[in-house]
CSV table of C-alpha atoms in Angstrom, one decimal:
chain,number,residue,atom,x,y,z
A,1,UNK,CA,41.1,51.0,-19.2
A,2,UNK,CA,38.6,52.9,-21.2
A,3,UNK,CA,35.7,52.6,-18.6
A,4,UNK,CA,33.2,52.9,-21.4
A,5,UNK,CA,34.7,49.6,-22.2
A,6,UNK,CA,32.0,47.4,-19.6
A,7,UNK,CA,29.3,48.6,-22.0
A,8,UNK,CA,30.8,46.7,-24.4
A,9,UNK,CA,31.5,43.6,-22.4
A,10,UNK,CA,28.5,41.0,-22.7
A,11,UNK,CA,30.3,39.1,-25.6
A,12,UNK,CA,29.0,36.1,-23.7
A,13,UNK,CA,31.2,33.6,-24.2
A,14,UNK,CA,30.5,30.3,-22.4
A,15,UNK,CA,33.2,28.6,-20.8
A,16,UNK,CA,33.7,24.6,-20.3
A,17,UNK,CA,34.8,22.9,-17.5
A,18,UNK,CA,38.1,23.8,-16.2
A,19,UNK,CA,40.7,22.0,-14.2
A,20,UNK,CA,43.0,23.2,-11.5
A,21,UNK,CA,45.4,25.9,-12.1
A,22,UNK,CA,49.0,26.0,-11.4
A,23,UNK,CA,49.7,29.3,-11.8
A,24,UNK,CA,53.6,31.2,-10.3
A,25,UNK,CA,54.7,28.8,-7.9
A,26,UNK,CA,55.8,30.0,-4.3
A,27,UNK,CA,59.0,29.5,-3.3
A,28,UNK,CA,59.7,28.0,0.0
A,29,UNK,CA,59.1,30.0,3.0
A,30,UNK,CA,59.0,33.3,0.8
A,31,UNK,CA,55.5,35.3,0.7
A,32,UNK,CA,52.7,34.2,-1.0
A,33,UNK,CA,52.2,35.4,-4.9
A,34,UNK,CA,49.3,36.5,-6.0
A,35,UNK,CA,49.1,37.1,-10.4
A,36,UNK,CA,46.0,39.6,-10.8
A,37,UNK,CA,45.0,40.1,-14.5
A,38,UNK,CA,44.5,44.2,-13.7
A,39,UNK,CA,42.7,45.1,-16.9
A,40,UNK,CA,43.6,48.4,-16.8
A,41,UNK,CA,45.3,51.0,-18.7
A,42,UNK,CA,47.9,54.1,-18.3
A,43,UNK,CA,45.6,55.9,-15.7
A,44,UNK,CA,44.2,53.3,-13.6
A,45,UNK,CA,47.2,51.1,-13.7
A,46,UNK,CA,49.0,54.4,-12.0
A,47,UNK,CA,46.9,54.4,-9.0
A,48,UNK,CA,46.9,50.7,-8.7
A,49,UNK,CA,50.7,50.8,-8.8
A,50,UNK,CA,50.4,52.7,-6.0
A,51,UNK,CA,48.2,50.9,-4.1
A,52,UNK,CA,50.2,47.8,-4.2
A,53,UNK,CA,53.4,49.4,-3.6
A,54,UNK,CA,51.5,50.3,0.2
A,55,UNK,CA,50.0,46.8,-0.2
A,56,UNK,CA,53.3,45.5,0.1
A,57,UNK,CA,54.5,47.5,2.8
A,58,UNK,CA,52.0,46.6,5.2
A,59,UNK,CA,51.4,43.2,4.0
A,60,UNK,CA,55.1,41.6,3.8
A,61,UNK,CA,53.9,37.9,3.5
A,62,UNK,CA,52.0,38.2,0.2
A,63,UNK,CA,53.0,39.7,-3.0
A,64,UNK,CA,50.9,41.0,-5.7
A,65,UNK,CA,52.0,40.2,-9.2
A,66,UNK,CA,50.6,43.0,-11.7
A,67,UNK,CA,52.6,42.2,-14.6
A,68,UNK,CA,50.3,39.7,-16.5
A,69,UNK,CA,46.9,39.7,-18.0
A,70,UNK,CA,45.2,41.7,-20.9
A,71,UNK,CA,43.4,44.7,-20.7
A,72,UNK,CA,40.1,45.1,-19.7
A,73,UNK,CA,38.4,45.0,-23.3
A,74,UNK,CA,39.4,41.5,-24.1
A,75,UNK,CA,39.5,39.9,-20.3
A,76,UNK,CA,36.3,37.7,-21.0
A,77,UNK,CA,38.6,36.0,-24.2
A,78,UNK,CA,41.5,35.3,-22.3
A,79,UNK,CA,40.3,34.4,-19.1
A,80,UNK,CA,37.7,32.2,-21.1
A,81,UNK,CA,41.0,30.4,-22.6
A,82,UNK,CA,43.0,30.3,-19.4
A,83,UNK,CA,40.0,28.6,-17.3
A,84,UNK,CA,40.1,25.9,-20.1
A,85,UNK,CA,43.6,25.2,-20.2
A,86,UNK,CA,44.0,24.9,-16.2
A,87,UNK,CA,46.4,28.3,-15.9
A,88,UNK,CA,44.4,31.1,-14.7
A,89,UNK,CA,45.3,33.9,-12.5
A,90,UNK,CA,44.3,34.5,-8.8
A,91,UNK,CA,42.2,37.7,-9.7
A,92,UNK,CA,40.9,39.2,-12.4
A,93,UNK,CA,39.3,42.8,-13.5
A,94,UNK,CA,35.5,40.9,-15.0
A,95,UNK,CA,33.2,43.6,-16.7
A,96,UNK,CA,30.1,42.8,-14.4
A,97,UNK,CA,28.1,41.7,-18.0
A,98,UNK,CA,30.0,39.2,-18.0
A,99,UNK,CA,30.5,37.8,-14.6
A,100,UNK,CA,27.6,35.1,-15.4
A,101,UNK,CA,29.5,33.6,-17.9
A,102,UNK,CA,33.2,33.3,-16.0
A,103,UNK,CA,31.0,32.4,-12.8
A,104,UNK,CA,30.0,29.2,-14.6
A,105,UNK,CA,33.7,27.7,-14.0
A,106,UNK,CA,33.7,25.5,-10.6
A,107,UNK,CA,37.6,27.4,-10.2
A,108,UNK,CA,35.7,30.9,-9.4
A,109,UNK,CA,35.8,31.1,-5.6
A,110,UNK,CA,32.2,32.5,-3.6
A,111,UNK,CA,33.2,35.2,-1.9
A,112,UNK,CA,29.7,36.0,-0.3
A,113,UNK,CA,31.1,36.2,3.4
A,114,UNK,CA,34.3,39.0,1.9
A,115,UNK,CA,31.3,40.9,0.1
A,116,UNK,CA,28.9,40.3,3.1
A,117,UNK,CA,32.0,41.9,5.8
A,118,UNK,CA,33.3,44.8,3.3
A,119,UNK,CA,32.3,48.4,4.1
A,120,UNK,CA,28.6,48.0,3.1
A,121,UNK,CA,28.7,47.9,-0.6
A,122,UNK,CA,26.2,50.3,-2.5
A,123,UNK,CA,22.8,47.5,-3.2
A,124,UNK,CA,23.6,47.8,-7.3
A,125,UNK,CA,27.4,46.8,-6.3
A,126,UNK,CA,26.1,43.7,-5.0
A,127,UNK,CA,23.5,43.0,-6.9
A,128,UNK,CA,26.4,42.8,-9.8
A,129,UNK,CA,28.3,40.3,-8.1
A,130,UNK,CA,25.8,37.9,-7.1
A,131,UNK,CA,24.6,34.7,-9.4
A,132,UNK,CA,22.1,32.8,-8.4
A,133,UNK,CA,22.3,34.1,-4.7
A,134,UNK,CA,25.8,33.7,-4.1
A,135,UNK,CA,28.6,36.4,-4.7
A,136,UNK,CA,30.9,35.2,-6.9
A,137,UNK,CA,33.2,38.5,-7.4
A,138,UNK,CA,34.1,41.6,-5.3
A,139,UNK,CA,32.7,45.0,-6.5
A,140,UNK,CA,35.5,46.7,-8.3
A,141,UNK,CA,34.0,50.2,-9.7
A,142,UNK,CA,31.0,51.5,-9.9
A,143,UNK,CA,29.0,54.1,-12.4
A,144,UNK,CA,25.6,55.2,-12.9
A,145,UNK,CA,23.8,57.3,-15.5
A,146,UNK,CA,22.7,61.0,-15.6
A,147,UNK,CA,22.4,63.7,-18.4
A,148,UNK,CA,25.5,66.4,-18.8
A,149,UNK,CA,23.8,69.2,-20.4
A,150,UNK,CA,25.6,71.9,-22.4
A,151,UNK,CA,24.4,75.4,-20.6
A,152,UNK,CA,25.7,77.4,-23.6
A,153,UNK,CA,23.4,75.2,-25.9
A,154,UNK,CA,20.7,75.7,-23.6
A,155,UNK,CA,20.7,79.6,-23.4
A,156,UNK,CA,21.5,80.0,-27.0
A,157,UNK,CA,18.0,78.2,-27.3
A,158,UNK,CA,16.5,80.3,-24.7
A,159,UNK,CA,15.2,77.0,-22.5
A,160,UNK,CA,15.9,76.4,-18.5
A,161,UNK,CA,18.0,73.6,-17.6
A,162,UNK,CA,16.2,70.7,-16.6
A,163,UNK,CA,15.2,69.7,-13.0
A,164,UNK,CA,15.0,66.6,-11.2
A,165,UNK,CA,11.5,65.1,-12.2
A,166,UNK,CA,11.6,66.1,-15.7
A,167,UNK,CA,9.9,63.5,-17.7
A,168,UNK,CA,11.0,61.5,-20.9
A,169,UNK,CA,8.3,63.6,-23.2
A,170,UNK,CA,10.5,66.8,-21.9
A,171,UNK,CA,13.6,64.9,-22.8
A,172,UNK,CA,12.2,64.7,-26.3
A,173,UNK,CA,10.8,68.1,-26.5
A,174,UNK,CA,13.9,70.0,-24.9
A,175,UNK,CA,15.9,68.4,-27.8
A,176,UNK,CA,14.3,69.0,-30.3
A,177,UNK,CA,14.4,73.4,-29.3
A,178,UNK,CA,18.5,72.1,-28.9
A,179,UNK,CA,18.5,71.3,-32.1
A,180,UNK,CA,19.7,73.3,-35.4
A,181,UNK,CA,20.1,71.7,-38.2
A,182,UNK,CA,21.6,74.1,-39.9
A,183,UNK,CA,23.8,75.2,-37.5
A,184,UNK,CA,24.8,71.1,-36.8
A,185,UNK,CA,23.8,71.1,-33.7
A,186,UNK,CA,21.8,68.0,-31.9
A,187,UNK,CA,19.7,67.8,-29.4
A,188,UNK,CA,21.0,64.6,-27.9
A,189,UNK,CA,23.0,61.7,-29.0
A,190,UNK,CA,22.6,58.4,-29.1
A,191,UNK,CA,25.2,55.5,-29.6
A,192,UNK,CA,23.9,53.2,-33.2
A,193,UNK,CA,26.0,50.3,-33.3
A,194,UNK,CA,24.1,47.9,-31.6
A,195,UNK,CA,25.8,46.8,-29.1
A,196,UNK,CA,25.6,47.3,-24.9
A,197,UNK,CA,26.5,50.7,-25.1
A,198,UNK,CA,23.1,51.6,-27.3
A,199,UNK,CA,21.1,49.1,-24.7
A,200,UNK,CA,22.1,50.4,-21.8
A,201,UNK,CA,20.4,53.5,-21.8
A,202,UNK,CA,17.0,51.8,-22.3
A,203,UNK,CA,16.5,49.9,-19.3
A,204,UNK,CA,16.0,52.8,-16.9
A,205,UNK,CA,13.0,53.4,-18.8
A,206,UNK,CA,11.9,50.0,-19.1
A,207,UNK,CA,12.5,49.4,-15.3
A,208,UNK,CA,10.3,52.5,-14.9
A,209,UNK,CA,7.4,51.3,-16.6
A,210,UNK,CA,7.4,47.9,-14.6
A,211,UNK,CA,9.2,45.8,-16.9
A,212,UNK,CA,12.3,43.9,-16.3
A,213,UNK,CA,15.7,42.3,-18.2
A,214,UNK,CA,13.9,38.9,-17.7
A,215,UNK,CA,10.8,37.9,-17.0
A,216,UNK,CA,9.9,37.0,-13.4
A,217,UNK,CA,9.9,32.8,-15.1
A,218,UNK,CA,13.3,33.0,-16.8
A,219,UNK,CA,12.2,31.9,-19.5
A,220,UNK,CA,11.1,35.3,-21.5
A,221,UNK,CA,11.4,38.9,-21.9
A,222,UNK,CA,9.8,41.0,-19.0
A,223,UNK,CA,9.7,44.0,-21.3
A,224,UNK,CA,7.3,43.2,-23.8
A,225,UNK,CA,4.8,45.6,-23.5
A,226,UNK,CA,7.2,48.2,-21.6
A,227,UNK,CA,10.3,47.7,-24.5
A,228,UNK,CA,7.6,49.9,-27.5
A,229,UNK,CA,7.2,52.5,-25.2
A,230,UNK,CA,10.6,52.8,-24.7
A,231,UNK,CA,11.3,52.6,-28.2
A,232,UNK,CA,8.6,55.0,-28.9
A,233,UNK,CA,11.2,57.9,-27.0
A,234,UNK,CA,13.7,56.6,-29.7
A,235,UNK,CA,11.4,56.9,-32.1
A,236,UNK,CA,10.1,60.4,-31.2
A,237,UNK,CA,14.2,61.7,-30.9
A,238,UNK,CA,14.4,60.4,-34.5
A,239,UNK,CA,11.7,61.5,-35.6
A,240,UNK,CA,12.7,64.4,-34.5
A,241,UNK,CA,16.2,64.7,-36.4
A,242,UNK,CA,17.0,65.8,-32.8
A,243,UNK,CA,20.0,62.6,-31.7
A,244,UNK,CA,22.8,62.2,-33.4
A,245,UNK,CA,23.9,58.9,-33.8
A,246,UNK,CA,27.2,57.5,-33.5
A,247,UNK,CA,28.1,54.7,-35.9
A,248,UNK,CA,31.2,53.8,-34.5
A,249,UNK,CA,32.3,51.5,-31.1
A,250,UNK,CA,33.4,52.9,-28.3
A,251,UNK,CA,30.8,56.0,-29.0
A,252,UNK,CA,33.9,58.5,-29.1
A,253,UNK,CA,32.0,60.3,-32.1
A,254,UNK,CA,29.0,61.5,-30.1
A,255,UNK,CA,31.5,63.0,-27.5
A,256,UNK,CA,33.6,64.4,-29.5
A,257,UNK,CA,30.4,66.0,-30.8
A,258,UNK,CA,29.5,67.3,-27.3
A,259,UNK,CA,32.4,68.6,-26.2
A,260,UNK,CA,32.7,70.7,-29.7
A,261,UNK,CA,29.7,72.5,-28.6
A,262,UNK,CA,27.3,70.4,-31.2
A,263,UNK,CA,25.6,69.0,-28.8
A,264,UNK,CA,22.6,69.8,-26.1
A,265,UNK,CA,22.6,67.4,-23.6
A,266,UNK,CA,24.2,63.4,-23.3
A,267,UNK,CA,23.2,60.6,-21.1
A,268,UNK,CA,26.6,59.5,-19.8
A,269,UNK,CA,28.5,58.7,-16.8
A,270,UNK,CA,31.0,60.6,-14.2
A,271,UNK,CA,34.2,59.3,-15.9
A,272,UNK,CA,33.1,61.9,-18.9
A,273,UNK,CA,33.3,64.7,-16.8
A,274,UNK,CA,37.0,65.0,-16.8
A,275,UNK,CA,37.3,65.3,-20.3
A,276,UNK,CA,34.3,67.4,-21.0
A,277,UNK,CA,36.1,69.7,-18.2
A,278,UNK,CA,38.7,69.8,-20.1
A,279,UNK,CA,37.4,70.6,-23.7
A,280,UNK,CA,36.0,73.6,-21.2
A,281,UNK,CA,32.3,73.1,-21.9
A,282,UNK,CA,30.5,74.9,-19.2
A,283,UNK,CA,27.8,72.3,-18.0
A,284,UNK,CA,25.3,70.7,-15.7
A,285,UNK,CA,24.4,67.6,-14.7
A,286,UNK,CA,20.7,66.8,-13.5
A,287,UNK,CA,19.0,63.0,-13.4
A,288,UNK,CA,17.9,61.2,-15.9
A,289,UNK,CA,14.5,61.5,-16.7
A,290,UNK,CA,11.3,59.4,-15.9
A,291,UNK,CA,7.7,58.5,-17.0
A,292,UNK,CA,6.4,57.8,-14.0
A,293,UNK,CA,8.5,61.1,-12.0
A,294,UNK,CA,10.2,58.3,-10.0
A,295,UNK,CA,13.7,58.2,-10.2
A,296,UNK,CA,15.6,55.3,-11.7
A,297,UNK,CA,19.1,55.3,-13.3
A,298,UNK,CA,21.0,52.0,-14.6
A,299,UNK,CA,24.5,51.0,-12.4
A,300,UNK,CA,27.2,49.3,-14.2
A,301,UNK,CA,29.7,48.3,-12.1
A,302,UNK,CA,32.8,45.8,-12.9
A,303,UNK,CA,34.5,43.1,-10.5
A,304,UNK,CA,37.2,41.8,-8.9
A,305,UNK,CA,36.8,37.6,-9.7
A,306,UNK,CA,38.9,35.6,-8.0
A,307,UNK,CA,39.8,32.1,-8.8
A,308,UNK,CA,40.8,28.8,-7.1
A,309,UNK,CA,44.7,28.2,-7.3
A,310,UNK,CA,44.7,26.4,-3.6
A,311,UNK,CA,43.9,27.7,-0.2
A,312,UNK,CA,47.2,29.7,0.5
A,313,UNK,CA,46.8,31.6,-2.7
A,314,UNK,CA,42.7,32.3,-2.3
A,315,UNK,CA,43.4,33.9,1.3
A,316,UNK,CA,46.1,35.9,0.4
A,317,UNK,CA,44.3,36.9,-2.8
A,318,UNK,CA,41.2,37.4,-0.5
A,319,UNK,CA,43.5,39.5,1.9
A,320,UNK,CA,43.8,42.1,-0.8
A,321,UNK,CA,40.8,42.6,-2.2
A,322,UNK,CA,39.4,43.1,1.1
A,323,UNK,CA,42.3,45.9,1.7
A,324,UNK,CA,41.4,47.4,-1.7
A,325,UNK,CA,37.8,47.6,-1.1
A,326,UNK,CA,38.2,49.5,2.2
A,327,UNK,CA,37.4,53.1,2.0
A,328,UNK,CA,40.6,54.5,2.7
A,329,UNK,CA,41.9,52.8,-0.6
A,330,UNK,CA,38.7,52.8,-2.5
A,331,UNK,CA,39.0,56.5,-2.6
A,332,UNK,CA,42.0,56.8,-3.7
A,333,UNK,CA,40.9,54.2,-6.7
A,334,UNK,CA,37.3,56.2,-7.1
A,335,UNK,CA,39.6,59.5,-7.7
A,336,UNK,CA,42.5,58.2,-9.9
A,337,UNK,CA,40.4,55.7,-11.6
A,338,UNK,CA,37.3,58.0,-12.4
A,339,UNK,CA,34.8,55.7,-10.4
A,340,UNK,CA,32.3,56.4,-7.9
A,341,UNK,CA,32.6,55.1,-4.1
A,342,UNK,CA,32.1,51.5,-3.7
A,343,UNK,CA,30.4,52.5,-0.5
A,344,UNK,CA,28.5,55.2,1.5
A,345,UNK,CA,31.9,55.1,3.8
A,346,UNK,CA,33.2,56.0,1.2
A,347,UNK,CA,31.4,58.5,0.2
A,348,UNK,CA,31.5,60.1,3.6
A,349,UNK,CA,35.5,60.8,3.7
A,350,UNK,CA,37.1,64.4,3.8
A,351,UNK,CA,39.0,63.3,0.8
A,352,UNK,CA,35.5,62.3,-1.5
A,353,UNK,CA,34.0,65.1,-0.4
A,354,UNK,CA,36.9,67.6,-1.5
A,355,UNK,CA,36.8,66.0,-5.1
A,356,UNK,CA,33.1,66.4,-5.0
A,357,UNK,CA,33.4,70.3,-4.1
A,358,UNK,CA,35.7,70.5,-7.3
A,359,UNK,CA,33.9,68.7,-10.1
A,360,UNK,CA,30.5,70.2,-10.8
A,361,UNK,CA,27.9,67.7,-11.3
A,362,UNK,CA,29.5,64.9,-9.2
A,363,UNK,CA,27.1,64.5,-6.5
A,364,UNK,CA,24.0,63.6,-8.8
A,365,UNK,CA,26.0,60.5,-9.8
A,366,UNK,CA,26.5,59.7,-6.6
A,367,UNK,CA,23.1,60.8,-5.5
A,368,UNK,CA,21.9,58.5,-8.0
A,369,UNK,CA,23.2,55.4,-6.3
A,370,UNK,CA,19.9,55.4,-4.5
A,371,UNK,CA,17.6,54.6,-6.8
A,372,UNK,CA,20.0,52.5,-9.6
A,373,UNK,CA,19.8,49.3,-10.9
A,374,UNK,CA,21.9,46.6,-12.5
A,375,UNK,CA,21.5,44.4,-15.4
A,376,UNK,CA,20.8,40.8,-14.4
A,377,UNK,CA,24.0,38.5,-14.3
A,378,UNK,CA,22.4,36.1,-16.2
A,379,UNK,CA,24.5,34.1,-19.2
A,380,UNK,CA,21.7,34.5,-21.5
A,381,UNK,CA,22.1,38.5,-21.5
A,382,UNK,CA,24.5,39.1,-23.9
A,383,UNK,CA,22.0,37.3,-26.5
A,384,UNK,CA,19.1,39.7,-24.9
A,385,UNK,CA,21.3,42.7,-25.3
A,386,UNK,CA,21.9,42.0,-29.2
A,387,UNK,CA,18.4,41.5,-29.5
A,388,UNK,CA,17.8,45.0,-28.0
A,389,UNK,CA,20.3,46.6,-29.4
A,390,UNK,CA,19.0,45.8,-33.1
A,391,UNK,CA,15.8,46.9,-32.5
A,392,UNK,CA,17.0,50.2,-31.1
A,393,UNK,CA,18.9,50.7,-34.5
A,394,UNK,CA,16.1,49.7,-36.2
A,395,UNK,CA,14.3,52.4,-34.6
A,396,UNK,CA,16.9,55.1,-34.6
A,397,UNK,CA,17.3,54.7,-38.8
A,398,UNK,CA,13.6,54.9,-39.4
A,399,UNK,CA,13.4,51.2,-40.2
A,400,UNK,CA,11.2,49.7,-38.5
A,401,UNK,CA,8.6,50.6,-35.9
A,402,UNK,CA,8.5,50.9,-32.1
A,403,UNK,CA,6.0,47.6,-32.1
A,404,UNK,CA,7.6,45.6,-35.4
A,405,UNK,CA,11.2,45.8,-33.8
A,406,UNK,CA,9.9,44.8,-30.0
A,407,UNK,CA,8.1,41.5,-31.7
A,408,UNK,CA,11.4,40.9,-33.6
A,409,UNK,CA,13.5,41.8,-30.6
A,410,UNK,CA,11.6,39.3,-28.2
A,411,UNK,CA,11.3,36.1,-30.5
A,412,UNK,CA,15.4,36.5,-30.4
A,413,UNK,CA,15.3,37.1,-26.9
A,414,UNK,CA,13.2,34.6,-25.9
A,415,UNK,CA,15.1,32.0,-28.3
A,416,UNK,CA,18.0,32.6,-26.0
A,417,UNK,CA,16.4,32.5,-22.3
A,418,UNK,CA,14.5,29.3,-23.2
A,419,UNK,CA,17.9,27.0,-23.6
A,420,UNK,CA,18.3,25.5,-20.1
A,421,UNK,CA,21.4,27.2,-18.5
């Protein structure tokens, strides 16, 4: 799976009410099946192959079926349809955006006591998995958000790399002495299509100003007054000519623009290091920056969701996902799969710690964890998130200002959060 793919995943579809599955039956006296929808690609399909292959040799009675399901992108669409036609699998790989919606279905199994006895998941982990108090998924990968700076860019341009504490203003006025027009080279990037991967990166600021997702009622905005001064930073990069912006989905432009040197710095996550390693940028990673000199970075982690296809099949299916999430396989997932530890047990094994020695600019992801924060799992916030994400664009292209696309941004918003859920 492309793991930028979560940031696109709060297509918010609403699901009816679905009946009782009837999914691979077992045959008699044989181990128990369990079908997982696995969402993943080439790499991360690899190291799960793996995993089940020693699944299977120290768990004889069940049987994990990998060979279904749809990849990550388009789980909410086909799990959406199965739920509705009674045939669903036992577990499925849920972007955490849109674990509100799936956790609608009476057929997804609260797994608060699994979650609750795991290895001590990271607070944002949780957080992401929990729906009106009660954890309705396993934490299956976690992310957060720093800035990969270009050190090439920034000696050409004669500045110092930026420190922890560094504030938004000197996020705005270190790309702007990046940047060179005539040389095509950008201070920053931004991502311009509108959709969760352009409105993730503003909720660390909002979050920092006070504001919130939702309002403290649940029946508003809580960024009202916090979203324009957010959207001011926008307005100040473009103002600026100092972001470029990517027009296309997936944001694949804007990193191909950094790792051709064009560039300064990127707000990202750890599973772009491997391939800006590999376009041999030299670079370094330092937090993201604040108003207030608090640290605060955005999580995004995706789940394991597990679904009701009778007791046998939940237990066995409960079975692995509590084997998966210990740290002795989570790091072998975190490493393969390009995700940070689930846990600070993790985090703490020989084997984490040697991958951290070897990839520059790994820890402050990690490091991160601390202070991070999750988007609420709330079904209204894929409807908030489109709001948001227009008036970013809006902002970005010059069209409209800081306080006209906040006013238009919350009357959709607020549209959405106000239908009783």
């Amino acid at each position: 799976m492309d793991r930028r793919g979560f940031l696109r995943g709060a297509g918010g579809l609403a699901l009816g009410a679905a009946v009782a599955g009837c999914g691979p039956a077992r045959s008699s006296g044989g181990p128990v099946t369990v079908e997982v929808w696995h969402g993943q690609t080439d790499t991360g399909k690899k190291v799960l192959d793996a995993l089940v292959a020693d699944f299977h040799r120290t768990h004889p009675g069940i049987r994990i079926d990998l060979g279904g399901g749809v990849l990550a992108d388009a789980m909410l669409q086909k799990i959406t349809a199965a739920l509705a036609s009674g045939s669903f699998p036992d577990i499925a790989y849920v972007f955490g955006s849109d674990l509100a919606s799936v956790a609608r279905s009476p057929s997804v199994v609260d797994v608060t006591d699994l979650v609750d006895a795991g290895p001590g998941f990271w607070a944002p982990a949780r957080a992401a998995v929990t729906v009106n108090g009660r954890v309705r998924a396993v934490p299956a990968l976690l992310d957060s958000l720093a800035v990969v700076c270009n050190k090439d860019l920034f000696a050409k341009a004669g500045i110092p790399l930026p420190a922890a504490g560094w504030t938004w203003a000197d996020f705005v006025g270190t790309a702007r002495k990046l940047t060179d027009v005539a040389d095509g080279t950008f201070g920053t990037a931004w991502p311009a299509t509108g959709d969760e991967d352009t409105v993730w990166r503003l909720w660390p600021m909002v979050w920092d100003l006070g504001g919130d997702v939702i309002g403290a009622d649940g029946r508003g905005i809580g960024f009202a007054d916090q979203g324009v001064r957010a959207l001011e930073v926008v307005r100040d990069l473009a103002a600026a000519k100092a972001v470029y912006l990517d027009p296309k989905t997936g944001s694949e432009q804007m990193y191909q623009a950094f790792e051709a040197g064009r560039i300064g710095m990127v707000p990202t996550g750890p599973w772009q290091l491997p391939d800006i390693t590999d376009a041999g940028i030299d670079y370094a990673v330092v937090p993201l920056p604040s108003f207030s000199g608090r640290p605060v970075t955005i999580s995004g982690p995706d789940t394991w969701t597990l679904f009701d296809n009778g007791d046998e099949r939940v237990q066995a299916a409960r079975t692995f996902l509590s084997w998966l999430a210990d740290p002795a396989q989570d790091v072998r997932w975190d490493d393969g799969a390009g995700s940070l530890p689930l846990s600070r047990r993790t985090q703490q094994l020989p084997a984490w710690q040697e991958k951290t020695a070897e990839t520059p600019g790994l820890p402050v992801f990690v490091d991160a964890l601390e202070n991070a924060r999750v988007r609420p799992v709330h079904p209204a916030y894929p409807q908030v998130s489109a709001a948001v994400g227009t008036a970013i664009v809006a902002v970005l292209l010059g069209q409209a200002t800081p306080a006209d696309a906040l006013r238009d941004c919350a009357a959709a918003a607020n549209a959405a959060l106000i239908i009783p859920r």
